[in-house]
Short mmCIF file of C-alpha atoms in Angstrom, two decimals:
data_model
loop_
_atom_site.label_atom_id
_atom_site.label_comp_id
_atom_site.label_asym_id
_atom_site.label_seq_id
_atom_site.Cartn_x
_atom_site.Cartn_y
_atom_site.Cartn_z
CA UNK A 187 117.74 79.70 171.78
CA UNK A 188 120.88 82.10 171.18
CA UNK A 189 118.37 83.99 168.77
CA UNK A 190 115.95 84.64 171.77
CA UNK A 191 119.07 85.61 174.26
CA UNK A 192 120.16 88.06 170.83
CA UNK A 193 116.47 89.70 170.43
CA UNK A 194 116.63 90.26 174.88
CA UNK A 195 120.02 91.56 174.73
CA UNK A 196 119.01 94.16 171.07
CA UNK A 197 115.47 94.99 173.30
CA UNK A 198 117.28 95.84 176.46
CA UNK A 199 120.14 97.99 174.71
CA UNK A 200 117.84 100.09 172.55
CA UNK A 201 115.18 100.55 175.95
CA UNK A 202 118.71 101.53 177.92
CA UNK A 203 119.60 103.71 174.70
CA UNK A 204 115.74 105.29 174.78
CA UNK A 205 116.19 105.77 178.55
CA UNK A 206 119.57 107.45 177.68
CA UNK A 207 118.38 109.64 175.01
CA UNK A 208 115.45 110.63 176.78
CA UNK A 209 117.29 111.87 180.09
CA UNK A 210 119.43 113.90 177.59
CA UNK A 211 116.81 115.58 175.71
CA UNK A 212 115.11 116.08 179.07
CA UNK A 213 118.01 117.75 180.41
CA UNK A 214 118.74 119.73 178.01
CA UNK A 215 115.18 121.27 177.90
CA UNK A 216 115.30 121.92 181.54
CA UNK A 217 118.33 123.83 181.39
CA UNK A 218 116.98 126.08 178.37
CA UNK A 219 114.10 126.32 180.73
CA UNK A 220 115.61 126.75 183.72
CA UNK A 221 118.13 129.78 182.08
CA UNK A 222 115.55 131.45 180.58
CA UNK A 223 113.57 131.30 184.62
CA UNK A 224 116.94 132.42 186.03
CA UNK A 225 117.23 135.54 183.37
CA UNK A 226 113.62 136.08 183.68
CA UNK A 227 114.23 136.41 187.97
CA UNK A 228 117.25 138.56 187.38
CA UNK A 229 115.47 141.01 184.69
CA UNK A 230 112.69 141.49 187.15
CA UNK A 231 114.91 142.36 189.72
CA UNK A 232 117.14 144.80 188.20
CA UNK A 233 113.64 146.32 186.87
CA UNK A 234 112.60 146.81 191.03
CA UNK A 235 116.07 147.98 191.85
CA UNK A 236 116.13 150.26 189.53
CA UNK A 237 112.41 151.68 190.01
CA UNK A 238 113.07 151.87 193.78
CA UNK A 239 116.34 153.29 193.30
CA UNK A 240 114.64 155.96 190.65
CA UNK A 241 111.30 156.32 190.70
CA UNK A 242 108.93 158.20 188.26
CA UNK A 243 108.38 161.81 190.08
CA UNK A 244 105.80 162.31 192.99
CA UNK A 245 105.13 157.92 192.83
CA UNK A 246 106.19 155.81 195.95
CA UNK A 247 107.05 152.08 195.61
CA UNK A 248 104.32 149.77 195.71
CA UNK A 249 105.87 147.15 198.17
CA UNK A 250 103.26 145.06 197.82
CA UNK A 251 103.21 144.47 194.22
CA UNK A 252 107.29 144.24 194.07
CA UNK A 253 106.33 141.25 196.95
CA UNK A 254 103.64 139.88 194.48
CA UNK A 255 105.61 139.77 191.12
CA UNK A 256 108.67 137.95 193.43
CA UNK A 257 106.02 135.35 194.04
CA UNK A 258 104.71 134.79 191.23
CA UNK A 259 108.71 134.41 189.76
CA UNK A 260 109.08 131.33 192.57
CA UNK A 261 110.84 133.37 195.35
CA UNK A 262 108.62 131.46 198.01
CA UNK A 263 110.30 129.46 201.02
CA UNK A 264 109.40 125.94 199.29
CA UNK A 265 111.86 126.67 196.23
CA UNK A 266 115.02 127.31 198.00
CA UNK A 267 117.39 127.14 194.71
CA UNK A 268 114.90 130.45 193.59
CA UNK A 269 115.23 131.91 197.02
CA UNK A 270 119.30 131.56 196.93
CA UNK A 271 119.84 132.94 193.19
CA UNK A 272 117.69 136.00 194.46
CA UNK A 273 120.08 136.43 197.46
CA UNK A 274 122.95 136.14 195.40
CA UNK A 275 121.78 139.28 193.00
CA UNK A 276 121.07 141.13 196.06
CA UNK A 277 124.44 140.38 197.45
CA UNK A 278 125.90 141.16 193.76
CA UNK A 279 123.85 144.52 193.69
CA UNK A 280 125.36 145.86 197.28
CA UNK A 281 128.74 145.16 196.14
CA UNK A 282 128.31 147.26 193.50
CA UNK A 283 126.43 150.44 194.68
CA UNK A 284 128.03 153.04 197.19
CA UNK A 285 126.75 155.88 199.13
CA UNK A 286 122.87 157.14 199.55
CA UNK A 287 121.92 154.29 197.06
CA UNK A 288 123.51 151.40 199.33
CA UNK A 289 121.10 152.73 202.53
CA UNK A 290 118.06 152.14 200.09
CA UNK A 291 118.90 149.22 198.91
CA UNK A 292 119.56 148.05 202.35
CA UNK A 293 116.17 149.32 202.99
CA UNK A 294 114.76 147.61 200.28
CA UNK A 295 116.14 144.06 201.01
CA UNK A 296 114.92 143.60 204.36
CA UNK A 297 111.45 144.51 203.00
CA UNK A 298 110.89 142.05 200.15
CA UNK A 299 111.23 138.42 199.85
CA UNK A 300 113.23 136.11 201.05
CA UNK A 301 112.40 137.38 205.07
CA UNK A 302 114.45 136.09 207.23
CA UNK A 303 116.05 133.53 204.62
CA UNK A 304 119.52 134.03 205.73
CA UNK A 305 119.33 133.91 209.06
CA UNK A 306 117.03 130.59 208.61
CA UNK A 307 120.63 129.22 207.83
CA UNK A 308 121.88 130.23 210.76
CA UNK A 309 119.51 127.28 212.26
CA UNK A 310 120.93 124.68 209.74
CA UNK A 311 122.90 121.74 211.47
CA UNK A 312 125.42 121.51 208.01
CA UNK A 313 128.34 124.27 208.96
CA UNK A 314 128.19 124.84 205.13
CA UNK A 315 124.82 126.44 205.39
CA UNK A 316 125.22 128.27 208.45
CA UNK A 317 128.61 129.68 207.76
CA UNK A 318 126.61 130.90 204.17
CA UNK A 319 123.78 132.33 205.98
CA UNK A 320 126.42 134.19 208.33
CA UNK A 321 128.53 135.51 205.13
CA UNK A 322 124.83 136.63 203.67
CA UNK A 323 124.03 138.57 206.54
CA UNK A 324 127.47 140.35 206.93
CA UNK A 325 127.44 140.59 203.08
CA UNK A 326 124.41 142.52 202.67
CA UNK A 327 124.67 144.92 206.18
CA UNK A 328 121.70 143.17 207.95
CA UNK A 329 122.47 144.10 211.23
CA UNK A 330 119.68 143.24 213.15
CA UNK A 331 121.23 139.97 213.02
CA UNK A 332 124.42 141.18 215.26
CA UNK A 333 123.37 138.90 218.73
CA UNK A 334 122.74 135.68 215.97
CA UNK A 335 126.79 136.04 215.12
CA UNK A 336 127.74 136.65 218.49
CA UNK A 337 126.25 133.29 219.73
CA UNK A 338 128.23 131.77 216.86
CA UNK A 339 131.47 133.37 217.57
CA UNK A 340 133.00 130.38 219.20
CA UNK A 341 130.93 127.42 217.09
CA UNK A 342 133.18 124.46 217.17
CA UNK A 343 133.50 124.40 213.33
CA UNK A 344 136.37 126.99 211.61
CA UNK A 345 134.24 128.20 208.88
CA UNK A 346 131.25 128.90 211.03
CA UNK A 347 133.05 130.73 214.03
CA UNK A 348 135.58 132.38 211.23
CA UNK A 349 132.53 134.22 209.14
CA UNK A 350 130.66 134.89 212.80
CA UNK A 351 133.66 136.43 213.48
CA UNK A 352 134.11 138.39 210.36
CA UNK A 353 130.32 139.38 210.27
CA UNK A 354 130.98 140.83 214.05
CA UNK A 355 134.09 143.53 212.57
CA UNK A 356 131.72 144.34 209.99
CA UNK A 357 129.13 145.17 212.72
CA UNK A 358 130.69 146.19 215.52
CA UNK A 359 133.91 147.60 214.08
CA UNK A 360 136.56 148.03 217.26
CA UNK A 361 133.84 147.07 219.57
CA UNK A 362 133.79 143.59 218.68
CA UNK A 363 137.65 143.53 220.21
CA UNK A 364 135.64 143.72 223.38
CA UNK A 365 134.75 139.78 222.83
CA UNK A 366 138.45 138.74 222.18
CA UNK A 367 139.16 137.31 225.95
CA UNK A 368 136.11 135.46 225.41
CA UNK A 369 136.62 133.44 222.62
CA UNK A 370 137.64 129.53 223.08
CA UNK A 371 138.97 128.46 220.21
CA UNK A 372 141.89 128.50 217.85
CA UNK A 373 142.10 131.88 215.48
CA UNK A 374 144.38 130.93 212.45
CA UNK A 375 146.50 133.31 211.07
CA UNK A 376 144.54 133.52 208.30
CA UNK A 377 141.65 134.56 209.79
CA UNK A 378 143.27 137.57 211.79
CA UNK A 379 144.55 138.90 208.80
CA UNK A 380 141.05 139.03 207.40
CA UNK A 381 139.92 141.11 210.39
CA UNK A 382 142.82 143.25 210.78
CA UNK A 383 142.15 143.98 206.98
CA UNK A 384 138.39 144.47 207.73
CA UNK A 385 139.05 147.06 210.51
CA UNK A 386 140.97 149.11 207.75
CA UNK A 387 138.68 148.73 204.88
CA UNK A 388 135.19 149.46 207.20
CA UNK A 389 136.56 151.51 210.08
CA UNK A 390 140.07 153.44 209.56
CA UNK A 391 139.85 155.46 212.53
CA UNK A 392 141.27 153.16 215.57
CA UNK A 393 139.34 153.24 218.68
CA UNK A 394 142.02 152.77 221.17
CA UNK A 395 139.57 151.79 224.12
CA UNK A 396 138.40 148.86 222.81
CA UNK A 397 141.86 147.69 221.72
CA UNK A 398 143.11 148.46 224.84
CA UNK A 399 140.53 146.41 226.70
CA UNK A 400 141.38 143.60 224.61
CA UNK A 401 145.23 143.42 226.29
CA UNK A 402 143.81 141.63 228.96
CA UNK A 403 143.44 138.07 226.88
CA UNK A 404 146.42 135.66 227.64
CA UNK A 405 145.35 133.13 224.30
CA UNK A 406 148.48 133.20 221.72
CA UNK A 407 145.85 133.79 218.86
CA UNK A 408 144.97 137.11 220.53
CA UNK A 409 147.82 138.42 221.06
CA UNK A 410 149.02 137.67 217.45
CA UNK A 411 145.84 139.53 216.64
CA UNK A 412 146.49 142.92 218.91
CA UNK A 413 149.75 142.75 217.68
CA UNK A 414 149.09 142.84 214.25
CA UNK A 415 146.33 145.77 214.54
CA UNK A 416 148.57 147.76 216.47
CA UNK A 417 151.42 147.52 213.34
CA UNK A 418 148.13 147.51 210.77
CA UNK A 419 147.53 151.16 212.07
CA UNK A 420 150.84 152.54 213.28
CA UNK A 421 149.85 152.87 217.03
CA UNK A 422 153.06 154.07 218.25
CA UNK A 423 152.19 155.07 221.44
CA UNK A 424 151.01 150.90 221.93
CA UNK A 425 153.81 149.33 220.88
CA UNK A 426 154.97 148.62 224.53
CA UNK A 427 152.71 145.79 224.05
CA UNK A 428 154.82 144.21 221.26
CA UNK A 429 157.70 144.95 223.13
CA UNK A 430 156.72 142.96 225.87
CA UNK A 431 156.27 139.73 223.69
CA UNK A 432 159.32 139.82 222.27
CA UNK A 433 161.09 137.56 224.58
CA UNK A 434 158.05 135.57 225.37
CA UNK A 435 158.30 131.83 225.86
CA UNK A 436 156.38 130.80 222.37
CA UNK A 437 158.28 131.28 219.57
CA UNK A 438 155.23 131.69 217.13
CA UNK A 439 154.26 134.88 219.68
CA UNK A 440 158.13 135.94 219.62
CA UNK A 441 158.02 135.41 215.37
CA UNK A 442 155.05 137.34 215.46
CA UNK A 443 156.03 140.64 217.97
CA UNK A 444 159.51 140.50 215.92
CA UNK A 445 157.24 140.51 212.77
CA UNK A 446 155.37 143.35 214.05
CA UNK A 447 158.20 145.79 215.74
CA UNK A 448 159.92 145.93 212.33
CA UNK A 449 157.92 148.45 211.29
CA UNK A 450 158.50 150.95 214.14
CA UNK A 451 161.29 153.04 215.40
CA UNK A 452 161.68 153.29 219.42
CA UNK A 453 163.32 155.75 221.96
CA UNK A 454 165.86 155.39 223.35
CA UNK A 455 164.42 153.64 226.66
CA UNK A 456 162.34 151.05 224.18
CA UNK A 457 165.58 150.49 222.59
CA UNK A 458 167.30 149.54 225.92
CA UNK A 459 164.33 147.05 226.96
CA UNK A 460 164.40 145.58 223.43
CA UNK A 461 168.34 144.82 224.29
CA UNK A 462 167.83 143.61 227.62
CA UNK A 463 164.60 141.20 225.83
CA UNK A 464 167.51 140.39 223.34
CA UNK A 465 169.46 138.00 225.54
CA UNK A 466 166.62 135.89 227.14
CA UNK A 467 165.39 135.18 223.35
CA UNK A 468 166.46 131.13 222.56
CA UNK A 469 166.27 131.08 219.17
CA UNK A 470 169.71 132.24 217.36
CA UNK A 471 167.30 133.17 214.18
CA UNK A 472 165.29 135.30 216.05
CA UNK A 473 167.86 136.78 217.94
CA UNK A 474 169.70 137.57 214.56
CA UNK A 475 166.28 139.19 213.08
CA UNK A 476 166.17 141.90 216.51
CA UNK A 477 169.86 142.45 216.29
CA UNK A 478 169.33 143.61 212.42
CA UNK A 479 166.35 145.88 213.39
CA UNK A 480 168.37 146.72 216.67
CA UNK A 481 170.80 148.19 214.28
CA UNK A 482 168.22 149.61 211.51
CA UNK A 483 166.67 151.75 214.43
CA UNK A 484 169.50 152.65 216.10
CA UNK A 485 171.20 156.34 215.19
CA UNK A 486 174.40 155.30 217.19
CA UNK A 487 176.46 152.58 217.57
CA UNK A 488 175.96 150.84 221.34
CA UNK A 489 179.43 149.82 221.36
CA UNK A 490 179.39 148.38 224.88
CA UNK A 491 176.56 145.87 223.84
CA UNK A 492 178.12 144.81 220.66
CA UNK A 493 181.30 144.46 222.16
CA UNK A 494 179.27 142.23 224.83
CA UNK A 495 178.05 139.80 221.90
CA UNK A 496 180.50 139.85 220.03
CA UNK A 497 182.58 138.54 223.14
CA UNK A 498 179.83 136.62 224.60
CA UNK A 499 177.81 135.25 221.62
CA UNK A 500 176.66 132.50 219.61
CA UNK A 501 179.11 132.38 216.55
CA UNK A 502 176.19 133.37 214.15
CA UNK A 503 175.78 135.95 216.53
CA UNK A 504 179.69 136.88 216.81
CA UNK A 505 179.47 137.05 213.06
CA UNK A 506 176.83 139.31 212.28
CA UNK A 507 177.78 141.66 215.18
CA UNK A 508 181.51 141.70 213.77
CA UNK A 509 179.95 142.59 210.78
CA UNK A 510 177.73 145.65 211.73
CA UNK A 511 180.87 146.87 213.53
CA UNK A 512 182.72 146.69 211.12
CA UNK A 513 180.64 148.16 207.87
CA UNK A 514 179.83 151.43 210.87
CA UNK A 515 184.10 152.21 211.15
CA UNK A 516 185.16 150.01 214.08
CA UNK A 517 187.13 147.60 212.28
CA UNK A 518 189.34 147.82 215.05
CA UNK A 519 187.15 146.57 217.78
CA UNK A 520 186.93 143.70 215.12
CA UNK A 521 190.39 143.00 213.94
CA UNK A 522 191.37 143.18 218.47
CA UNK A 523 188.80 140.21 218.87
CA UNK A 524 190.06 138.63 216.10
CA UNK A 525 193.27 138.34 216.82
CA UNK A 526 192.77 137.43 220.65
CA UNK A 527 190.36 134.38 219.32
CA UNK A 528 193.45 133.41 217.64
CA UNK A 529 195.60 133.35 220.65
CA UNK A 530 192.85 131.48 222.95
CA UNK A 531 192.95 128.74 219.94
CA UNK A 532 196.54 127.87 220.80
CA UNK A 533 195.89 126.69 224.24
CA UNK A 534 196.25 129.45 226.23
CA UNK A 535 199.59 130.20 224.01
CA UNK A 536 200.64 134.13 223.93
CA UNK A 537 200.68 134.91 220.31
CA UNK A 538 202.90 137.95 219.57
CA UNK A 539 199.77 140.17 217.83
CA UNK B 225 115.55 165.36 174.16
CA UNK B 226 118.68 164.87 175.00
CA UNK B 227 119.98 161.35 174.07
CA UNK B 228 121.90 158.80 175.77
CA UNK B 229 123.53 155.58 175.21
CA UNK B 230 124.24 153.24 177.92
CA UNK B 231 126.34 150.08 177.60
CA UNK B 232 126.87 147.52 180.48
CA UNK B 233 127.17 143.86 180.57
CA UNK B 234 125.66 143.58 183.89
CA UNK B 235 121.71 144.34 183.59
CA UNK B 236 121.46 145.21 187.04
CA UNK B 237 123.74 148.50 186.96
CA UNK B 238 122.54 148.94 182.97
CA UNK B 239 118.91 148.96 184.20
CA UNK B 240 119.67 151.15 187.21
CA UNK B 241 122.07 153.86 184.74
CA UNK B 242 118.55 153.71 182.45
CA UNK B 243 116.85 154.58 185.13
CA UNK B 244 119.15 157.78 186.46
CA UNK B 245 119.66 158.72 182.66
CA UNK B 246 115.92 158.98 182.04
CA UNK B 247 114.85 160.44 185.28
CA UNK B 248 117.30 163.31 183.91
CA UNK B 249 115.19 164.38 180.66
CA UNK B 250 117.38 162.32 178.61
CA UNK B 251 116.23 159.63 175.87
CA UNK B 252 117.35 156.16 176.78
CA UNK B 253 119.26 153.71 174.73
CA UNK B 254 119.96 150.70 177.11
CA UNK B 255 122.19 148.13 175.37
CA UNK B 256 124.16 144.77 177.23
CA UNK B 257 126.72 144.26 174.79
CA UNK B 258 128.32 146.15 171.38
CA UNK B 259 126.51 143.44 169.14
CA UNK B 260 123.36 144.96 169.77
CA UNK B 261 124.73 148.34 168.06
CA UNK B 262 123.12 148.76 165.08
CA UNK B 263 123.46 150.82 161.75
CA UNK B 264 121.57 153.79 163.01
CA UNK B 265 123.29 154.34 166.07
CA UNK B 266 126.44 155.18 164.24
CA UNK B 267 124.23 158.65 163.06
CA UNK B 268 121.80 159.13 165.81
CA UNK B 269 124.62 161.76 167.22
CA UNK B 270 124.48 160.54 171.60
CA UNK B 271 124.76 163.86 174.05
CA UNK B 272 126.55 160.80 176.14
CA UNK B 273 127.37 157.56 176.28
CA UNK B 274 128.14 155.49 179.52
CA UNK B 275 129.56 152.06 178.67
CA UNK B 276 131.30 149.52 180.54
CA UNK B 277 135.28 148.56 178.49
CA UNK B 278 135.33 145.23 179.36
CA UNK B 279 133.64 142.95 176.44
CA UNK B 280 134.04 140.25 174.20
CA UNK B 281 136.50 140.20 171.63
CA UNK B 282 137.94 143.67 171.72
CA UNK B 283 140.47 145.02 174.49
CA UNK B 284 139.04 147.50 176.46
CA UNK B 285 141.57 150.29 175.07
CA UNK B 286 140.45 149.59 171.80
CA UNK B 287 137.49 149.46 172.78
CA UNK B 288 137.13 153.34 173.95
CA UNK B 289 139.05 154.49 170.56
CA UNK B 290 136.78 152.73 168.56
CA UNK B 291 133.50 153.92 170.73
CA UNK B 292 135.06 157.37 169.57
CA UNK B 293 135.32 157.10 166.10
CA UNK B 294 132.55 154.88 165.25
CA UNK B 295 129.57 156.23 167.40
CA UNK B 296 129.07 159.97 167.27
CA UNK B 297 128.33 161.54 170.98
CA UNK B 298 129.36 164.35 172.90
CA UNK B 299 130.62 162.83 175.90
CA UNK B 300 131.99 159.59 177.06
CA UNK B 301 131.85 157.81 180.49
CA UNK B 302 133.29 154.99 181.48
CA UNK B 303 131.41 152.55 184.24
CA UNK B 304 133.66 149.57 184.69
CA UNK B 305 134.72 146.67 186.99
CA UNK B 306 138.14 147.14 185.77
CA UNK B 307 138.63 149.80 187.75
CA UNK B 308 142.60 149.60 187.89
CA UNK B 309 144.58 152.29 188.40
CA UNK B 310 146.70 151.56 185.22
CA UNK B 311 143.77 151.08 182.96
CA UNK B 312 142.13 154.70 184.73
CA UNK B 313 144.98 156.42 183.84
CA UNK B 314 144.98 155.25 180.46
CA UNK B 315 141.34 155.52 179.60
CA UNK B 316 141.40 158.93 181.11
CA UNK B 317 144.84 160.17 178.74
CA UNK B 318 142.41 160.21 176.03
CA UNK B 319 140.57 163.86 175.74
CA UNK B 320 137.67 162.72 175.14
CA UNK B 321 136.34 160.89 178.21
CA UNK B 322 134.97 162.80 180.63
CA UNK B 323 134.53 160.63 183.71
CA UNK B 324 136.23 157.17 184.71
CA UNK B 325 134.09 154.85 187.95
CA UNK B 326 135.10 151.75 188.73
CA UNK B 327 132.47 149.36 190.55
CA UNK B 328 131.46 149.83 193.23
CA UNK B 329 130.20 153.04 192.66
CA UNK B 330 127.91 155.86 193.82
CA UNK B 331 125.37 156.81 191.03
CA UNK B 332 125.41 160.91 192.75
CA UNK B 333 129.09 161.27 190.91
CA UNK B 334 127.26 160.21 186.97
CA UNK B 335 124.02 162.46 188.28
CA UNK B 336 126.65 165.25 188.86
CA UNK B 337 128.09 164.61 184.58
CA UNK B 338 125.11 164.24 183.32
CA UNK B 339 122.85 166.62 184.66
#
């Protein structure tokens, strides 16, 4: 009997061992295959790139054939992995190739297969296809796509609204500033870095109209956002705007303006609202970060408000103020409040100075 | 004919360099990687050579000195992805290279070498 159970258990093993070695060798032959497809997909392609790119003399690409030879590689709708690894040499290609070339290949992309695969995605009900459909279309300049990404600009996943919003700078440049009030949800910080670098990369040239249109959202994220363009391109004659956020309720809007105003110097009437701002501020970090760039800015000593803090203050405050006064040559001003803290510490007590 | 050697990794940008090369009267070698070099390229005497610096095995200094000494040619150019300034500066000390583009790039500056 234990012989029988032995022979089952020695027949079961080697089938499982068969089954095992057979998946592996199957495997591995469908990789080699499946390689040697991929190489074959990316040879043809960089032969019709370059042919459409360069052409023999007086001899017009044959669209139809490039369309044909696609097919015949797999690039049809039913074989999506195909479809995707095409996309992604396209997308490779337009990274690499500047001026006329870029426009042709452009051209060239909306004109063979995959039509229309990206912005298929943009159907999907998975965010992770969608937002890569969205990242496809910004990624190779399909434009015609622009009113797709604006429906998605305030999709209730991140990733989704993020690239919508990222594909709609690409677009749309300082236009798409225009849809700032409108949007619903949450920006991260993160993500407005991304556009502010976008506007630099794609469109250098601010277009103050649109910007300026965009003042009118109340949302935190937006402001961050205005803020940060307006110290991304040095818009001196806008930074009233920061100014005005300075002593703003939030302290992520106040962290942000103070971010922000540090790199600009002020006239003498900004300087004078930034000191008034100063004393409605809460936070003693904060108001420790304006008094330093109060000072960096300032070509003169403002003695009266100094004296006022240093007086007045928070001891943090008192500290830092004594200490600006007295690396600028008014040790004096110091050494007098000094000594008259030490005769308020004896209860009232006149100390002889 | 003029001759030309071409030398990139990336068989999209080697197959589109072929292409510009060849459309200017010039006599195509198209190559992805130095192991493909063989003995009678070392005599065949290039009018250019535009090769990528980044491959296997060799650093991409190196790589340009030897390309000098070991492959005779007229001109070198340099089409790279490691197009930092550092490494520009350096490739571009030695005498003999006559044009440094990092990726992305527009094909109308090589046209301009190599015509």
């Amino acid at each position: 009997m234990e012989a029988i159970i032995l022979k089952i258990i020695i027949k079961s093993l080697l089938v499982i061992m068969l089954i095992v070695y057979g998946s592996i060798a199957f495997t591995m032959l469908y990789r080699k295959w499946r390689k040697k497809h991929l190489n074959l997909i990316e040879d043809t392609f960089a032969n019709v790139t370059s042919m459409y790119l360069y052409p023999n003399p007086n001899e017009e690409p044959d669209l139809i054939k490039i369309q044909r030879t696609f097919r015949n590689l797999g690039i049809v709708p039913s074989k999506p992995r195909n479809v995707q690894y095409l996309i992604d040499l396209m997308i490779r290609t337009q990274r690499s190739i500047l001026g006329e070339n870029y426009t042709k290949l452009k051209t060239l992309f909306t004109q063979i297969p995959p039509y229309g695969a990206s912005a298929n995605k943009l159907n999907s009900r998975k965010w992770y296809i969608k937002a890569r459909g969205i990242r496809e279309i910004y990624e190779m300049n399909q434009n015609q796509y622009t009113r797709d990404l604006i429906k998605l600009r305030n999709d209730s996943n991140i990733y989704v609204r993020r690239e919508a919003q990222i594909g709609l700078v690409i677009f749309l440049g300082w236009k798409s500033l225009r849809l700032l009030p409108y949007l619903k949800r949450q920006m991260t910080l993160w993500q407005q870095i991304k556009i502010v670098e976008k506007l630099k990369d794609l469109y250098p040239e601010p277009d103050l109209a649109y910007l300026r249109k965009a003042y009118e959202s109340d949302k935190p994220y937006a402001i961050g956002l205005i803020m940060r363009i307006i110290r991304k391109f040095n818009l001196q004659e806008d930074v009233h705007y920061i100014i005005q956020f300075l002593d703003n309720q939030k302290f992520d809007i106040r962290e942000c303006a103070l971010y922000c105003i540090s790199s600009f110097s002020l006239n003498n009437d900004q300087l004078g609202e930034i000191k008034e701002k100063f004393y409605n501020i809460s936070n003693v970090e904060q108001k420790l970060q304006l008094l330093k760039y109060i000072q960096k800015i300032s070509y003169e000593i403002d003695l009266p408000f100094y004296k006022n803090l240093l007086y007045n203050g928070n001891d943090i405050i008192k500290l830092s103020v004594a200490d600006i006064l007295w690396n600028n040559g008014y040790k004096e001003e110091v050494q007098e409040y000094y000594y008259q803290q030490y005769a308020m510490q004896n209860d009232g007590e006149k100390v002889p100075v | 004919m003029r001759k030309a050697l071409v030398i990139q990794e990336d068989i999209i940008i080697l197959k589109i360099l072929e292409r510009l090369v060849m459309l200017n009267h010039y006599e195509c070698r198209a190559i992805r990687s130095i192991n493909d070099l063989n003995i009678e390229d070392q005599s065949a005497n290039f009018d250019i050579i535009i090769s990528d610096i980044l491959f296997d095995g060799i650093a991409p200094l190196d790589f340009v000195f030897q390309i000098q000494e070991i492959i005779l040619h007229q001109s070198l150019i340099i089409v790279t992805n490691m197009g930092q300034k550092n490494i520009q500066r350096e490739v571009l000390a030695s005498d003999k290279v006559n044009g440094f583009f990092a990726i992305p790039l527009d094909m109308d500056n090589i046209k301009k070498l190599i015509a």
